[in-house]
Coordinates of C-alpha atoms in Angstrom, one line a residue:
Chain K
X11 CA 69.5 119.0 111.5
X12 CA 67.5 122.1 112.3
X13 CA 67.9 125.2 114.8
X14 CA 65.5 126.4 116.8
X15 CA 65.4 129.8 118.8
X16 CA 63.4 129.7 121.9
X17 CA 62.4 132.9 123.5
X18 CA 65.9 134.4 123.3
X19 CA 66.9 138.0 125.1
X20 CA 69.9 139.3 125.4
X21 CA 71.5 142.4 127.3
X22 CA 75.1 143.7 128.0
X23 CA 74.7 144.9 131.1
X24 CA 72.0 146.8 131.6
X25 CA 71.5 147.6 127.6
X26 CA 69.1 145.2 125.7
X27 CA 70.4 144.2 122.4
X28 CA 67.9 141.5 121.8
X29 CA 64.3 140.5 122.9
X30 CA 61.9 137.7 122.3
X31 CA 63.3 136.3 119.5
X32 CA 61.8 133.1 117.9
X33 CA 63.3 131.5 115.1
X34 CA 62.3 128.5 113.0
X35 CA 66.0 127.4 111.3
X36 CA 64.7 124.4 108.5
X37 CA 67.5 122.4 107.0
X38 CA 68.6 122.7 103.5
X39 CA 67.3 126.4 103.6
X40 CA 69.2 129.6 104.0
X41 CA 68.1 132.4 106.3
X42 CA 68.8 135.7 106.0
X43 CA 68.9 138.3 109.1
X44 CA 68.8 142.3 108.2
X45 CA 68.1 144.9 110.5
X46 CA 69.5 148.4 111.2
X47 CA 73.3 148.6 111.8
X48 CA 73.2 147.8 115.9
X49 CA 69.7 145.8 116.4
X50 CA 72.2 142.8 117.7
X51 CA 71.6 140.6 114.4
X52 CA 75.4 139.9 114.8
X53 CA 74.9 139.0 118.4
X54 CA 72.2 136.6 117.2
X55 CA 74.2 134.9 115.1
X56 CA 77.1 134.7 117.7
X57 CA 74.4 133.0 120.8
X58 CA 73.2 131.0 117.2
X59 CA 77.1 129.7 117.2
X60 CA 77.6 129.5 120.9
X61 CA 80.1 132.0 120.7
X62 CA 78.1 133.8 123.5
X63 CA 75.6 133.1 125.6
X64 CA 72.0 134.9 125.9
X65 CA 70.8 136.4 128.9
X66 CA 67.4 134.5 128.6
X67 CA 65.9 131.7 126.4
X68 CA 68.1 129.0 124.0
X69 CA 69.0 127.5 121.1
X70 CA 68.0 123.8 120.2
X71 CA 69.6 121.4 117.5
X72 CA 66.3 119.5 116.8
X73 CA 67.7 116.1 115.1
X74 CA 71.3 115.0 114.7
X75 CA 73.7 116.8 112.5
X76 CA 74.1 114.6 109.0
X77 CA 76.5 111.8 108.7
X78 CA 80.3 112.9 108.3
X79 CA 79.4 116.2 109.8
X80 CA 83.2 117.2 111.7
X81 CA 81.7 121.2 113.0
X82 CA 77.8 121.2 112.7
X83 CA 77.8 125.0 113.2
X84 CA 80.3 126.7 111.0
X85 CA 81.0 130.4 110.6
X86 CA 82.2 132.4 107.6
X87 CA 83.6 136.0 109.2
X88 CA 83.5 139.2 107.6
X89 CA 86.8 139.7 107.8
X90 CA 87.9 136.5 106.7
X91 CA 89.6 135.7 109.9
X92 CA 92.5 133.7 107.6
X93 CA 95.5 133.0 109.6
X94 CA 98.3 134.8 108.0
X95 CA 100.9 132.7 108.4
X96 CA 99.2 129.4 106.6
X97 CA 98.6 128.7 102.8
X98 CA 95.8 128.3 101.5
X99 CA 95.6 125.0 101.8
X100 CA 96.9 125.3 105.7
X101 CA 94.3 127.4 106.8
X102 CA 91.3 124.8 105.0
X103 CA 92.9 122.4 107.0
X104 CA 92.9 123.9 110.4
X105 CA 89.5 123.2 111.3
X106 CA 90.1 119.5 110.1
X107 CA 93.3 119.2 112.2
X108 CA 91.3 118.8 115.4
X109 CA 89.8 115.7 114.6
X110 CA 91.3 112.6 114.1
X111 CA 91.0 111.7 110.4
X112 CA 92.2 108.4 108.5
X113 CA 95.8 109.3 106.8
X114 CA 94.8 111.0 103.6
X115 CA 91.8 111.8 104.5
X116 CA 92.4 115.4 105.1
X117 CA 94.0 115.7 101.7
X118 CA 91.5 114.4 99.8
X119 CA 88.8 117.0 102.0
X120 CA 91.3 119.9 101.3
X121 CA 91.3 118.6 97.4
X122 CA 87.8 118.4 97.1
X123 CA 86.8 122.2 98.4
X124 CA 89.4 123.9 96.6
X125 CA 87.9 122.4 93.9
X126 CA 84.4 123.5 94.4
X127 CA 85.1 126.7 94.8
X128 CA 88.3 126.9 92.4
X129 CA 90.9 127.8 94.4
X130 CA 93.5 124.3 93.0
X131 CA 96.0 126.8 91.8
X132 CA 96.0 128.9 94.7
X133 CA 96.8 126.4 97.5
X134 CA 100.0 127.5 98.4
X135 CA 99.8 131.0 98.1
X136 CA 99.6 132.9 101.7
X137 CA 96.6 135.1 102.5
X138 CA 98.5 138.7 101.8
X139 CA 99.0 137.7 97.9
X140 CA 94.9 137.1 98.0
X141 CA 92.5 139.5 96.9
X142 CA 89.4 140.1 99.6
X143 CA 87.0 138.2 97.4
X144 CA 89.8 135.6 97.4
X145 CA 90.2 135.4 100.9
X146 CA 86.8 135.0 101.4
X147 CA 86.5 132.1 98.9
X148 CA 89.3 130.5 101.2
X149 CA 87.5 131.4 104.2
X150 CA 84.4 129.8 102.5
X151 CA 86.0 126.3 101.6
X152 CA 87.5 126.3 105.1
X153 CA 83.9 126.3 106.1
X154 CA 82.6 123.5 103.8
X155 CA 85.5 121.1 104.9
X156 CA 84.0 120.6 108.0
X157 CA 80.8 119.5 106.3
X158 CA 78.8 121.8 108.4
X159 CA 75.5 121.3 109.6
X160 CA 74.3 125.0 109.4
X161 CA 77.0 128.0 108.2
X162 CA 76.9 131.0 109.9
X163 CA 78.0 134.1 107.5
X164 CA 78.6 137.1 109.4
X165 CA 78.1 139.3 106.7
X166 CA 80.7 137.6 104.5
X167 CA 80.4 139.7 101.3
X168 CA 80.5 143.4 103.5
X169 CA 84.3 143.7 103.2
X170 CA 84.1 143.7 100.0
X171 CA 83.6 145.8 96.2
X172 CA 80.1 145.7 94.3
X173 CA 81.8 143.9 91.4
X174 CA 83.5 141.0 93.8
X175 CA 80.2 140.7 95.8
X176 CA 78.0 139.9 93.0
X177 CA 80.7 137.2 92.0
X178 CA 80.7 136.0 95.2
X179 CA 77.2 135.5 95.7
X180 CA 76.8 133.7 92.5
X181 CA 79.5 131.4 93.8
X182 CA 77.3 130.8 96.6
X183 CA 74.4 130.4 94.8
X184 CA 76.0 127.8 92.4
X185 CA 77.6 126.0 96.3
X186 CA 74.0 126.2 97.1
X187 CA 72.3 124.7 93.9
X188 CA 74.8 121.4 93.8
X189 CA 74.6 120.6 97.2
X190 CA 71.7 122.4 99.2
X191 CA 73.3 123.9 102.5
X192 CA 71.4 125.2 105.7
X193 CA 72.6 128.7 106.6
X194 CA 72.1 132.0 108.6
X195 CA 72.8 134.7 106.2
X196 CA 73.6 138.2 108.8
X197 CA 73.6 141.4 106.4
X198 CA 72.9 144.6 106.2
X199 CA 72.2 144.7 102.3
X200 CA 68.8 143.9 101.7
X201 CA 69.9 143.1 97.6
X202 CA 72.1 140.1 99.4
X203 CA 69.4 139.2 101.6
X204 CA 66.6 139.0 98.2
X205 CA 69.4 137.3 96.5
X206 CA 70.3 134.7 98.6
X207 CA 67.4 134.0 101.3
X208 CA 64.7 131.3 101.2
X209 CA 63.5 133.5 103.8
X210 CA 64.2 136.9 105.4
X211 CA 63.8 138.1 109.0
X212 CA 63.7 141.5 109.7
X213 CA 65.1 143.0 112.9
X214 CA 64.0 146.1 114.3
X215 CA 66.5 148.2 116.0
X216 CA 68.1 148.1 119.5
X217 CA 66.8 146.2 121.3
X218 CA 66.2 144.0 118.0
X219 CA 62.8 142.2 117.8
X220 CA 61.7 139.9 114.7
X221 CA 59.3 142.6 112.6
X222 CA 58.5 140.3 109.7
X223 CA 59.8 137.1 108.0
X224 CA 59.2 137.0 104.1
X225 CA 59.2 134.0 102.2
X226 CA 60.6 134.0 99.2
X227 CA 59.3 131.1 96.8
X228 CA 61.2 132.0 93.2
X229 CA 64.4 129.1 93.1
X230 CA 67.9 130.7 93.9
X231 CA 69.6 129.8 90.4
X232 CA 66.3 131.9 88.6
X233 CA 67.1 134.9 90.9
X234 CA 69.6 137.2 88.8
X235 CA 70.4 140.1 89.6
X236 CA 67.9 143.4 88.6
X237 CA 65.0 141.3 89.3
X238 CA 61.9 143.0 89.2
X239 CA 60.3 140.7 91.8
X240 CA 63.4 140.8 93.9
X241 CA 63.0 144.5 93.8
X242 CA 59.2 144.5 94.8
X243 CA 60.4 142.4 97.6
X244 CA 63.5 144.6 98.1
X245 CA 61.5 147.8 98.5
X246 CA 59.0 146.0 100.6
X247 CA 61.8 145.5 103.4
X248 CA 63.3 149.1 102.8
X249 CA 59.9 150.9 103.6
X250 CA 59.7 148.5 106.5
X251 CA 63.4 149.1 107.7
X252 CA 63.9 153.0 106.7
X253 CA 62.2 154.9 109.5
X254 CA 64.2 152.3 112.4
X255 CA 67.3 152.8 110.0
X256 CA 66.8 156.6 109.9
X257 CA 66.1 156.1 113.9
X258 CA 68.9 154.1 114.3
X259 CA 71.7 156.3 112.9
X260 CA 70.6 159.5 114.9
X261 CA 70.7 156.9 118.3
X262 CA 74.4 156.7 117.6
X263 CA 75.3 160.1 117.0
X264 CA 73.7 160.9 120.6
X265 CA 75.3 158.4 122.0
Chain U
X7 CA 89.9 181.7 80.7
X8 CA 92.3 181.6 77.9
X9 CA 94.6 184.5 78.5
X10 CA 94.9 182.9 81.7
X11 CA 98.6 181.5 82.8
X12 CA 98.6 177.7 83.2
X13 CA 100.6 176.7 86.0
X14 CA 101.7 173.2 87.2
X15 CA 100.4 171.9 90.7
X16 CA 102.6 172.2 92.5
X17 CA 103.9 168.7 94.4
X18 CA 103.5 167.8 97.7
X19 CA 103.5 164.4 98.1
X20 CA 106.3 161.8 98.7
X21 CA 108.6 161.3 101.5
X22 CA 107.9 160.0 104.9
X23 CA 109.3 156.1 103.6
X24 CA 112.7 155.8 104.6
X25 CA 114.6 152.8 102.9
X26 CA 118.1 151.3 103.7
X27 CA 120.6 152.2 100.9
X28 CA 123.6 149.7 100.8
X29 CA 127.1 150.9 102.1
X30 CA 125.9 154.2 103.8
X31 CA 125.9 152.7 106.9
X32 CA 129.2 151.2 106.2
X33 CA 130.5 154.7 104.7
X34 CA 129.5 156.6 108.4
X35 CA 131.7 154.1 110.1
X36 CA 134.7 154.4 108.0
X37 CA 134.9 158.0 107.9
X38 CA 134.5 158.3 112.0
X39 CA 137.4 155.8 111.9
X40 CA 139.5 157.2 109.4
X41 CA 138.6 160.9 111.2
X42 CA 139.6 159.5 114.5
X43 CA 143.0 158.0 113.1
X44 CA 143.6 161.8 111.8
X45 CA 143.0 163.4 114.5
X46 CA 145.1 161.2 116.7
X47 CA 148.2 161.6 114.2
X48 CA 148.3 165.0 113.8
X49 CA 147.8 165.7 117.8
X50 CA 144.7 167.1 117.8
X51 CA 143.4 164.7 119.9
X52 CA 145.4 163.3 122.4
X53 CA 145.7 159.5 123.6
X54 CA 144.6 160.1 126.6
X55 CA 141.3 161.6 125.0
X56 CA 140.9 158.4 122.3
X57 CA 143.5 155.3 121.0
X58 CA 144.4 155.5 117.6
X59 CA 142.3 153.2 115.9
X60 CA 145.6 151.0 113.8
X61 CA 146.6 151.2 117.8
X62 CA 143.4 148.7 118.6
X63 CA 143.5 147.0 115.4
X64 CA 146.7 146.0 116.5
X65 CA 145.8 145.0 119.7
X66 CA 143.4 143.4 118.4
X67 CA 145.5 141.1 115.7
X68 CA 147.2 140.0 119.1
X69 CA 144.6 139.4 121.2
X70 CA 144.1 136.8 118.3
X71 CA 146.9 135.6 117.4
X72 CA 147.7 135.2 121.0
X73 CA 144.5 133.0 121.5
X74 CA 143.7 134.9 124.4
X75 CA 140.6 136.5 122.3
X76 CA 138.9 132.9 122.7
X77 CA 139.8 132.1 126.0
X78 CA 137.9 135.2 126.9
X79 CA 135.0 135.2 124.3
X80 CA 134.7 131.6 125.0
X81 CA 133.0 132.0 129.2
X82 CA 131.4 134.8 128.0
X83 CA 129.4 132.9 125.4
X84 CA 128.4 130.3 127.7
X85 CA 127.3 132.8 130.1
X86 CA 125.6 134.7 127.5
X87 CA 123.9 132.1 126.4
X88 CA 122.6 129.9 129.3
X89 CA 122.3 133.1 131.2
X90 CA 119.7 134.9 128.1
X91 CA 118.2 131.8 127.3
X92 CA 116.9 130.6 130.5
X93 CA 115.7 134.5 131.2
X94 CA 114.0 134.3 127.3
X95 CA 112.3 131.1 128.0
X96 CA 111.3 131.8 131.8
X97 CA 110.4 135.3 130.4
X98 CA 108.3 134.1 127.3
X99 CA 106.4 131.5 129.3
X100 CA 105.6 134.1 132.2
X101 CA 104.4 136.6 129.1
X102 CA 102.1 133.7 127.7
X103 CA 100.6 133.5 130.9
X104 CA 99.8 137.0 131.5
X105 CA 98.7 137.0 128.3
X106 CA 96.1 134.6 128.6
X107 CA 94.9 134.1 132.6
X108 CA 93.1 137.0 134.7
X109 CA 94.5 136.1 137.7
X110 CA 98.5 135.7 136.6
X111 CA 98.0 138.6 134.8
X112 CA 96.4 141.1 137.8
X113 CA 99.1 139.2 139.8
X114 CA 101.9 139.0 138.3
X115 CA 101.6 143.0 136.2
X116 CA 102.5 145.2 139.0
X117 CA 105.5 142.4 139.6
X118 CA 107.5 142.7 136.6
X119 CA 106.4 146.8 136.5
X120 CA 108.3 146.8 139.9
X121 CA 110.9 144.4 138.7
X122 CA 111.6 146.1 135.6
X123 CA 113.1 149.6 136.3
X124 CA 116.0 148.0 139.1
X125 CA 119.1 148.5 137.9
X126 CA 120.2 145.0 138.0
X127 CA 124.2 145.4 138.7
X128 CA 122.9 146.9 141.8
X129 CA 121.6 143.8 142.7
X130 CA 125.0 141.7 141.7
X131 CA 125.8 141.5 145.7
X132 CA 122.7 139.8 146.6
X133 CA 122.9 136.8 143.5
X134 CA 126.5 136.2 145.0
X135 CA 125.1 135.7 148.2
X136 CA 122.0 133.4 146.6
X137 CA 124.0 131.8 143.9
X138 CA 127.6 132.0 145.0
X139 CA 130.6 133.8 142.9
X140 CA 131.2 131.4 140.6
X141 CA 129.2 131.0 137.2
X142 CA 125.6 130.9 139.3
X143 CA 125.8 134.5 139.9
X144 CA 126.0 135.5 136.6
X145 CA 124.0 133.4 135.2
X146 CA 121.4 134.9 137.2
X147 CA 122.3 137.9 136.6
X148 CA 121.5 138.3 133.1
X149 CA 118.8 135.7 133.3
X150 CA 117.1 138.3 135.5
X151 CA 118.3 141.6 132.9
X152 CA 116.7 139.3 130.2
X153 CA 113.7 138.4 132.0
X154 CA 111.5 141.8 132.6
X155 CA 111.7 142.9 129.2
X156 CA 110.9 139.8 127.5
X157 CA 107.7 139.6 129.7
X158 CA 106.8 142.8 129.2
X159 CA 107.2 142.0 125.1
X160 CA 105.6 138.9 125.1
X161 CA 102.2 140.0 126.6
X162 CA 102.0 142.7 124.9
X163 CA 102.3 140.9 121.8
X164 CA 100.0 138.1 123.4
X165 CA 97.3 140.6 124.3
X166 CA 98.0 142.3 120.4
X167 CA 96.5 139.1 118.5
X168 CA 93.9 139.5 116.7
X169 CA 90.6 137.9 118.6
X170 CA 88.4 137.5 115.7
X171 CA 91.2 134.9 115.0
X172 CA 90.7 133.0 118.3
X173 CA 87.0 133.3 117.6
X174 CA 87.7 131.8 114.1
X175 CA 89.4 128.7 116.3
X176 CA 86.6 128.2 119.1
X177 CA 84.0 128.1 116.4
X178 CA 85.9 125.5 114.7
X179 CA 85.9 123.8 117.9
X180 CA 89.5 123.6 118.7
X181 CA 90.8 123.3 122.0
X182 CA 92.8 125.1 124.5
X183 CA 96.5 123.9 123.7
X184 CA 95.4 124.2 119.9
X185 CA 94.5 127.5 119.8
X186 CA 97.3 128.8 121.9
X187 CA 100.0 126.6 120.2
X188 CA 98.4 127.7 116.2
X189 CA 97.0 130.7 116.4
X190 CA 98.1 132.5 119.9
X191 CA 101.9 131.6 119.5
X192 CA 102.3 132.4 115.9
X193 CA 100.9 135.6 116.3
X194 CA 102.6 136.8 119.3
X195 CA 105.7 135.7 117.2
X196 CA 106.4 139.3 115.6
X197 CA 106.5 140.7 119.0
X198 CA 108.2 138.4 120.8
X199 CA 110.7 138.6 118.2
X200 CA 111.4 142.2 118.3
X201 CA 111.5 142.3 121.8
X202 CA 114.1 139.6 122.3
X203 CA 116.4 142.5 120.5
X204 CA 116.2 144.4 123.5
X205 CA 116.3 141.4 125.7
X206 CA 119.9 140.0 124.2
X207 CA 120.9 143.8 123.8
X208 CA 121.0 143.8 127.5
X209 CA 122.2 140.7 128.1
X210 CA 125.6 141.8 126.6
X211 CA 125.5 145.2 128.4
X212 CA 124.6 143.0 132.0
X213 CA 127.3 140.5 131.4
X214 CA 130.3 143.0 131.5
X215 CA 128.8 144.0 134.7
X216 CA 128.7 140.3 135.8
X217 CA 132.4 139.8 135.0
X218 CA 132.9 142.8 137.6
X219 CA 133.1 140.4 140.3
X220 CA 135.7 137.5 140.5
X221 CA 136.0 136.5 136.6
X222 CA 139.5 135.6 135.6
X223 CA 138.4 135.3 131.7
X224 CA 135.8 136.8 129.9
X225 CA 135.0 140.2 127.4
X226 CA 134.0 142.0 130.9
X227 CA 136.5 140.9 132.5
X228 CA 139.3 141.9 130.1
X229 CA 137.7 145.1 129.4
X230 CA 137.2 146.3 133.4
X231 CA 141.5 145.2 133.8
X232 CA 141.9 147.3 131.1
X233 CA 139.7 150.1 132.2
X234 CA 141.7 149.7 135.6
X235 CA 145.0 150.2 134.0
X236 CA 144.0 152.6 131.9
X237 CA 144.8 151.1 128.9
X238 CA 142.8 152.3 126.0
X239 CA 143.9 150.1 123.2
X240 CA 143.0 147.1 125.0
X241 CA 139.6 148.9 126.2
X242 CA 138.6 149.3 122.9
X243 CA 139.4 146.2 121.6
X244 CA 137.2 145.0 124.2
X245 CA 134.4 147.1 123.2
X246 CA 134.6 146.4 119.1
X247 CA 134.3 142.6 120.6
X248 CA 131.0 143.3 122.1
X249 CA 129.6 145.3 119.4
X250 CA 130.5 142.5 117.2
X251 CA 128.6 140.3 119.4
X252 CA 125.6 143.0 119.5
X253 CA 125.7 143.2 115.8
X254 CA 126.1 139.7 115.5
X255 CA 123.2 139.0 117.8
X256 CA 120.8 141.4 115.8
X257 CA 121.5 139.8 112.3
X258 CA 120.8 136.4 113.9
X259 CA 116.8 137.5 114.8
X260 CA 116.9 139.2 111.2
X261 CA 117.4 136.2 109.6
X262 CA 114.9 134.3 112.3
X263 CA 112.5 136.7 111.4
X264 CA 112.8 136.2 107.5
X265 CA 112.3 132.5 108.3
X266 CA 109.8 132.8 110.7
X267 CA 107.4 136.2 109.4
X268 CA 107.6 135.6 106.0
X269 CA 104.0 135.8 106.2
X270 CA 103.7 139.4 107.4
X271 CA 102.3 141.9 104.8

């Protein structure tokens, strides 16, 4: 299944966050959106999700979401958004709960993501005796219980230390290589975005407008990190983003 | 440099983190007794200021022997606890609601803000009229003391959990009842909780004012012909009944919210 963004605008109130956005979402690829802090890329990804709806334009599902598929649009949060008061285990299993599953099934779906991503010994441990890189692995293999058709990471890896991000984004990348996902990748570090995108759009800043997608060719298990062409390609989208970053930050300050 | 003198820094940290220390609270209470049974012996208080406190122990061991301690404790528990439970569950339900629709909540607000600072004995009168002097009264009574405050907790707590959290539960697609009965419910749990302390707190104070009127048993009732007769002894053992219950009351949500909040960092 792929996404399509059709002439998209969005405004709260009378501010525009977002305008004439077009976006080509292919399946089995993952996306990633960077722009200033503010140019609405989290916005996007919400009207992406149909946590909110745009002012102007749409989003499509071109083609049906794959066979099995229980939530085709599935979103990792930055902050985790773990309910405290489940395990582990209780909290993959929410987002299964809704539908009704053959007896078992559920249990063997919970199995099978804590395995992927190595969480089997933590299953009944609550989220307050998990680290943040922990609770974002749980938070992860919530999201690929419900098979999704496209994730939706809201800049999963933000919340978190330098050390645990680069672990997590090699977990990702290792999710990624066994079983190809389709997802849209929001951040606001451009080292993520080289990392992890098979493309990346930039935003400009308020109202956000697509400046540029790069394509990045080089396989994601090849990409390590201190890549020289990852850093070409980093710099590349810094000289692009720095003067709207630079413009950005002095936009909050007057308010 | 070196000729220097080396000082420590000097510390200014620590503090501000009370903990409970075992027995102290126990230690404050024995030594106000044991003061009071002093005074009262050597004269320099008087009985008619305070009852020596081996005086209300006394009446106390009588009031159980007797039986009559449970033929009074035993309406007053029933009141107490149809009375609280039917203002707890009208009063969480109405909080949910707030909590959750526009309209109940724009509607319903300036209600319970109205509501909420009557003193409810005043209105004892008017629930004998509407519910008659037998048990409907007092029922009411502290139905309605337990009512406002548990409202007033619940949506508070309701509007306190965190969104991103419902957000997490639309975008997993789950309904209205789900989301409200796993995510909205559990999380308005903690607040809930620690409002119903204040909502059976009064509940004890409104049902000595509900015995006021045509009880023949009860705590209230026993106290008030005491009060009447100026009997102090029999007052007081009244009162160390009801702070029983109070304490009694309080270490039941403790343990409830042991059970139930475990989760809480």
């Amino acid at each position: 299944m792929d996404l399509r963004v059709e002439g998209l605008r969005h405004a709260y109130d009378a501010l525009p966050v977002l305008e004439g956005i077009d976006l080509d979402i292919p399946s089995g690829r993952i996306l990633c959106l960077v722009g200033p802090s503010g140019c609405g890329k989290s916005t996007l990804l919400r009207i992406i999700g149909g946590l909110e709806r745009p002012t102007e334009g749409k989003v499509l599902q071109v083609g049906a979401p794959p066979e099995g598929c229980l939530n085709p649009l599935t979103y990792v949060f930055q902050d985790f958004a773990l309910l405290p008061w489940r395990t582990v285990a209780g909290n993959i299993r929410l987002g299964l709960e809704e539908h009704r599953l053959p007896p078992g099934r559920a249990d063997e779906i919970v199995a099978d993501v804590l395995a992927r991503t190595n969480l089997s010994d933590f299953a009944d441990a609550l989220p307050k005796q998990l680290s943040g890189g922990m609770k974002q692995r749980v938070a992860i293999a919530r999201a690929l219980a419900v098979n999704p058709a496209v994730m939706l990471l809201d800049e999963p890896l933000s919340a978190l230390d330098a050390q645990t991000r680069e672990l997590l984004m090699e977990d990702l990348i290792s999710l990624w290589t066994r079983q190809p996902f389709t997802a849209v990748y929001v951040t606001h570090n451009l080292a993520e975005a080289v990392r992890l995108g098979h493309s990346i759009a930039v935003l400009s800043r308020r109202p956000g407008r697509i400046r540029e997608i790069v394509t990045l060719d080089k396989p994601l298990a090849e990409r390590i990190h201190m890549d020289a062409d990852l850093e070409a390609v980093q710099e590349h989208l810094w000289t692009m983003m720095r003067e709207e970053a630079r413009a950005a930050d002095a936009e909050l300050l007057n308010g | 440099m070196a000729d220097q003198q080396a000082r420590p820094v000097p510390f200014r940290g620590g503090g501000f983190r009370p903990v409970s220390i075992r027995g102290v609270g126990l230690a404050v209470f024995v030594t106000l007794l044991l003061l009071a049974e002093w005074g009262t012996r050597t004269g320099w208080i008087s009985a008619l200021t305070l009852p020596r406190p081996s005086d209300v122990v006394a009446t106390f061991g009588e009031l159980w022997t007797s039986g009559m301690l449970f033929k009074h404790l035993a309406p007053s528990l029933t009141r107490l606890a149809v009375g609280a439970s039917l203002g707890v569950a009208v009063g969480v339900s109405t909080g949910i609601l707030i909590g959750l629709f526009s309209y109940i909540r724009s509607g319903l607000v300036p209600l319970v803000a109205a509501l909420f600072p009557i003193p409810k004995i005043a209105l004892l009168p008017l629930f004998v009229i509407w519910f008659g002097i037998d048990e409907g009264s007092k029922y009411a009574l502290i139905a309605f003391g337990t009512f406002t405050p548990t409202v007033v907790a619940t949506y508070g707590a309701v509007d306190n959990v965190d969104r991103t959290l419902i957000r997490m539960g639309q975008s997993f697609g789950m309904g209205w009842f789900s989301i409200v009965r796993k995510i909205v419910l559990p999380g308005a749990m903690p607040g809930i909780l620690s409002g119903l302390r204040i909502s059976l707190a009064i509940a004890i104070i409104l049902l000595v004012a509900a015995e006021m009127l045509g009880a023949e048993y009860g705590i209230g009732a026993y106290i008030l012909e005491a009060g009447s007769l100026y009997d102090l002894e029999r007052l007081f053992a009244g009162v160390v009944v009801l702070s029983l219950l109070g304490v009694v009351v309080s270490t039941v949500i403790g343990q409830i919210e042991k059970r139930l909040l475990g989760w809480r960092v």
